[in-house]
Amino acid sequence: MKKMFLAAMAIATIAMVGCKKDKEEPVGPTPGPTPGPTAEVPEIDKPAEGNVTFAIQIPEGSECNGIAIKGTIDNTNWTSTDQYLAADGSIVGPDKCAAFVAIPDFKNWYKTTIKVATEGWEGTDAAGAAVKNYLAGKICLIYTGDNGWQGQATDWKYLDSECTVALSQSSDGNFQVNGTTGIVYVTVGGWQRSECVTIPPRENFTFNISIEGVVPEGKMILTGNFDEKSWGDSDREMTKTCEGKYTWTGSIPGVGFACKVFVLTEAGEQIWAQESDFAVADDATSPIEATFSFATAE
């Protein structure tokens, strides 16, 4: 089945093309020749009958406490202000239903599958034709303290494909699903409220590390809570200066950064400095001076 990725649709009353094939196969826009963070849209398997999958792309750094569908599965009643739809279709509290999960290898893309009502209610589509709706709601951030509607998505743009479940109505992020099985692709431009604050990384940040005592044989590695690698996987090799210090310059997170050093031996063993992690103040400026030592030496 040839998949087509059409232009993003404006926020307004719309209708999407229904799924034309019953065959269980991956559906959705083709991600392109190079999969991963550079691909625009992920390819997702069609959900089981009676389920709808939402695939959403959100602004980078805007998700902190989870994302969930807020709406109805009982044909008529919206959930109360402290309830959301869980991935299995049950109505639960917001602390138990961060239904959206990140899609591997597709940056800022999340998905969830919702079990829809077995009997829909009558409505109309964009052209005024009678349709039966099975699910209605909004995509909302889960946030602390207030479980109202302030976290709902804004600036929605729907992405169409040959096998997308039909949406009979959409206004200000409010959707109504006209179908029991399919996929909804949507990009989210922002949120009415978010507890996230995106802080840019600090570029060209220099660390000058002094070592007390004997230095084990091997490569001196700077590690810390960098975004892309765990502490033990760091490959940031430091350079020894003529003053006997070790230096490294690069990008670190904008806030909440802590670091440490370890020596990587030729045999692949990691010998860690004995001190606790060194916390870098959020308002610190480059360069940073720190001192470490090793409990044992080779």
XYZ file of C-alpha atoms in Angstrom:
298
model
C 0.000 0.000 0.000
C 1.446 3.238 -1.067
C 1.445 5.654 1.824
C 1.066 9.345 1.301
C 2.007 12.079 3.655
C -0.224 15.078 2.922
C 0.213 18.639 4.066
C -0.693 19.528 7.644
C -4.337 20.548 7.961
C -5.405 23.838 9.575
C -7.128 23.846 12.961
C -10.790 23.799 12.056
C -13.644 21.379 11.518
C -12.137 18.614 9.409
C -12.683 15.068 8.270
C -9.978 12.542 7.592
C -9.919 9.721 5.085
C -10.993 6.367 6.569
C -8.789 3.319 6.554
C -9.286 1.513 3.269
C -7.670 -1.825 4.063
C -8.430 -4.431 6.710
C -5.074 -6.177 6.417
C -3.006 -6.061 9.595
C 0.153 -4.311 8.452
C 2.213 -1.271 9.428
C 0.376 1.864 8.414
C 1.035 5.557 8.484
C 3.331 7.956 6.692
C 6.669 6.516 5.591
C 9.511 7.986 7.693
C 11.879 8.358 4.757
C 15.165 6.755 3.784
C 16.983 7.505 7.027
C 15.101 6.276 10.130
C 15.750 7.870 13.485
C 15.612 11.408 14.865
C 16.066 12.909 11.405
C 12.939 11.194 10.058
C 9.805 13.330 10.110
C 7.006 10.891 10.877
C 7.226 7.405 12.429
C 5.617 4.347 10.893
C 3.253 2.677 13.369
C 1.480 -0.677 13.342
C -2.268 -0.588 12.979
C -3.916 -1.232 16.383
C -6.278 -4.098 17.088
C -9.944 -3.764 16.219
C -11.753 -1.433 18.622
C -8.638 0.632 19.386
C -7.344 3.971 18.154
C -3.658 4.924 18.297
C -2.650 8.567 18.684
C 0.836 9.511 17.461
C 1.799 13.048 18.428
C 4.804 15.257 17.930
C 5.319 17.837 20.695
C 7.640 20.827 21.148
C 11.068 19.783 22.377
C 11.450 19.874 26.152
C 7.756 20.486 26.823
C 6.837 17.171 28.476
C 7.666 16.805 32.185
C 5.058 14.788 34.063
C 3.413 12.782 31.308
C 0.812 13.170 28.544
C -2.665 11.646 28.503
C -5.968 11.661 26.671
C -8.713 13.453 28.571
C -12.233 12.815 27.366
C -14.943 10.189 27.212
C -15.372 6.542 26.364
C -18.957 6.176 27.636
C -20.630 7.814 24.621
C -21.923 10.891 26.442
C -20.079 11.979 29.586
C -16.722 13.688 29.816
C -14.482 12.642 32.658
C -14.247 14.881 35.693
C -11.394 17.322 36.201
C -9.216 14.832 38.080
C -9.610 11.890 35.693
C -8.063 10.837 32.394
C -8.317 7.905 30.032
C -5.756 5.181 30.633
C -4.225 3.247 27.757
C -6.666 0.356 28.295
C -9.656 2.678 28.103
C -10.375 2.755 31.827
C -10.941 6.028 33.644
C -8.311 6.584 36.331
C -6.604 9.388 38.210
C -3.854 11.444 36.577
C -1.132 9.846 38.699
C -1.752 6.464 37.041
C -2.266 7.232 33.384
C 0.626 8.901 31.591
C -0.670 6.959 28.627
C 1.658 8.403 25.992
C 5.101 6.841 25.662
C 8.061 8.010 23.603
C 8.462 6.431 20.166
C 12.022 5.057 19.948
C 14.335 6.779 17.477
C 11.832 9.536 16.678
C 12.629 12.658 18.640
C 9.662 14.376 20.340
C 7.178 11.765 19.055
C 4.850 9.970 21.501
C 2.060 7.442 21.082
C -0.774 5.785 22.970
C -3.519 3.336 22.079
C -7.015 3.964 23.427
C -9.819 1.408 23.611
C -12.915 3.124 22.267
C -16.589 2.699 23.157
C -18.410 -0.268 21.630
C -21.390 1.899 20.649
C -20.948 5.358 19.210
C -23.216 8.388 19.351
C -24.642 10.289 16.418
C -22.970 13.438 15.167
C -22.095 15.241 11.954
C -18.877 15.634 10.013
C -17.450 18.766 8.412
C -19.814 18.442 5.466
C -22.855 18.046 7.715
C -23.298 14.348 7.001
C -24.430 12.042 9.799
C -21.621 10.058 11.438
C -21.211 7.916 14.524
C -18.487 8.947 16.990
C -16.732 6.539 19.342
C -14.262 8.701 21.243
C -14.000 12.407 22.072
C -11.431 14.330 24.041
C -8.286 16.398 24.143
C -4.599 15.657 24.590
C -3.380 17.165 27.846
C -0.172 17.394 29.830
C -0.318 15.871 33.275
C 0.975 18.366 35.802
C 1.127 18.710 39.565
C -1.213 20.614 41.802
C -4.031 21.315 39.352
C -5.746 18.631 37.291
C -7.948 20.958 35.253
C -7.912 21.629 31.527
C -5.112 24.206 31.473
C -2.595 21.674 30.163
C -4.453 20.912 26.955
C -2.639 20.985 23.624
C -2.902 24.046 21.411
C -2.171 24.754 17.748
C -3.044 21.252 16.579
C -2.186 20.195 13.048
C -3.430 16.860 11.751
C -1.417 14.756 9.340
C -3.408 12.596 6.941
C -2.605 9.220 5.438
C -4.510 6.488 3.612
C -5.114 4.503 6.789
C -5.936 7.154 9.376
C -9.098 6.842 11.419
C -11.688 9.473 10.481
C -12.097 12.547 12.666
C -15.558 14.028 12.327
C -14.840 17.260 14.203
C -11.881 19.206 15.491
C -11.837 22.632 17.083
C -9.199 24.076 19.415
C -7.706 20.629 19.866
C -11.020 18.939 20.584
C -11.398 15.743 18.562
C -14.201 13.290 17.839
C -13.243 9.930 16.384
C -15.559 8.622 13.684
C -14.386 5.015 13.625
C -13.353 2.186 15.918
C -9.911 1.344 14.544
C -7.093 3.420 13.099
C -4.330 5.921 13.738
C -4.377 9.674 14.313
C -1.192 11.594 13.500
C -1.016 15.082 14.969
C 1.589 17.734 15.701
C 1.176 19.881 18.822
C 2.379 23.454 18.576
C 2.202 24.183 22.303
C 0.279 23.789 25.531
C -2.014 26.122 27.419
C 0.099 25.375 30.456
C 3.343 23.474 30.953
C 5.567 23.009 33.969
C 8.558 22.557 31.707
C 11.039 25.320 31.072
C 13.391 24.714 28.188
C 16.895 25.856 29.120
C 19.446 25.811 26.300
C 22.710 23.962 26.903
C 25.845 25.856 27.848
C 28.197 25.710 24.890
C 32.017 25.833 24.879
C 32.170 25.120 28.604
C 35.664 24.264 29.873
C 36.573 22.003 32.803
C 40.062 22.099 34.315
C 40.518 19.109 36.620
C 43.364 18.750 39.115
C 44.221 15.297 40.441
C 45.634 14.828 43.935
C 47.938 11.862 44.413
C 48.857 9.203 41.885
C 46.945 9.021 38.629
C 46.079 5.508 37.364
C 47.374 4.556 33.933
C 44.830 5.147 31.198
C 42.590 7.778 29.663
C 41.053 10.452 31.894
C 37.325 10.624 31.114
C 34.936 13.388 32.110
C 31.434 12.122 32.807
C 28.208 13.504 34.246
C 24.486 13.811 33.648
C 24.822 14.634 29.974
C 21.652 14.214 27.937
C 22.675 11.608 25.409
C 24.834 9.147 27.385
C 24.808 7.567 30.819
C 27.637 8.216 33.278
C 29.462 4.960 32.594
C 29.200 5.323 28.822
C 30.961 8.674 28.553
C 33.766 8.916 25.997
C 34.780 12.512 26.735
C 38.537 12.069 26.971
C 40.369 14.920 28.718
C 43.666 16.403 27.577
C 46.606 16.723 29.981
C 48.095 20.232 30.044
C 51.679 21.256 30.682
C 50.593 22.325 34.193
C 49.558 18.740 34.954
C 45.808 19.399 34.864
C 43.241 17.703 32.676
C 40.988 19.828 30.475
C 37.878 19.346 28.346
C 35.654 21.821 26.494
C 32.178 21.113 25.188
C 28.426 21.446 25.709
C 26.774 20.727 29.058
C 23.097 20.890 30.142
C 21.799 24.364 30.953
C 20.711 23.467 34.494
C 21.286 20.785 37.116
C 24.632 19.537 35.833
C 27.010 17.431 37.932
C 30.212 15.731 36.842
C 32.988 13.360 37.873
C 36.021 11.706 36.304
C 37.186 8.148 35.848
C 40.242 6.555 34.271
C 39.665 4.050 31.491
C 42.498 1.516 31.454
C 43.794 -0.316 28.395
C 41.982 -3.414 29.671
C 38.678 -1.517 29.650
C 38.432 -1.173 33.441
C 36.934 2.016 34.859
C 38.688 3.472 37.930
C 36.468 6.160 39.410
C 37.523 9.182 41.440
C 36.670 8.670 45.091
C 34.984 12.048 45.629
C 31.263 12.666 45.304
C 29.877 14.196 42.117
C 30.896 17.804 41.511
C 27.817 20.028 41.126
C 28.067 22.882 38.637
C 25.955 25.883 39.650
C 23.281 26.852 37.133
C 24.760 30.354 36.907
C 28.382 29.190 36.744
C 30.565 30.523 33.957
C 33.386 28.825 32.099
C 36.011 27.680 32.993
C 35.305 25.461 36.010
C 38.083 24.278 38.334
C 37.640 21.029 40.273
C 39.864 18.568 42.141
C 39.567 14.765 42.351
C 41.681 11.869 43.623
C 41.723 8.104 43.325
C 41.532 5.607 46.158
C 43.772 3.154 44.334
C 46.324 3.513 41.594
C 47.988 1.198 39.158
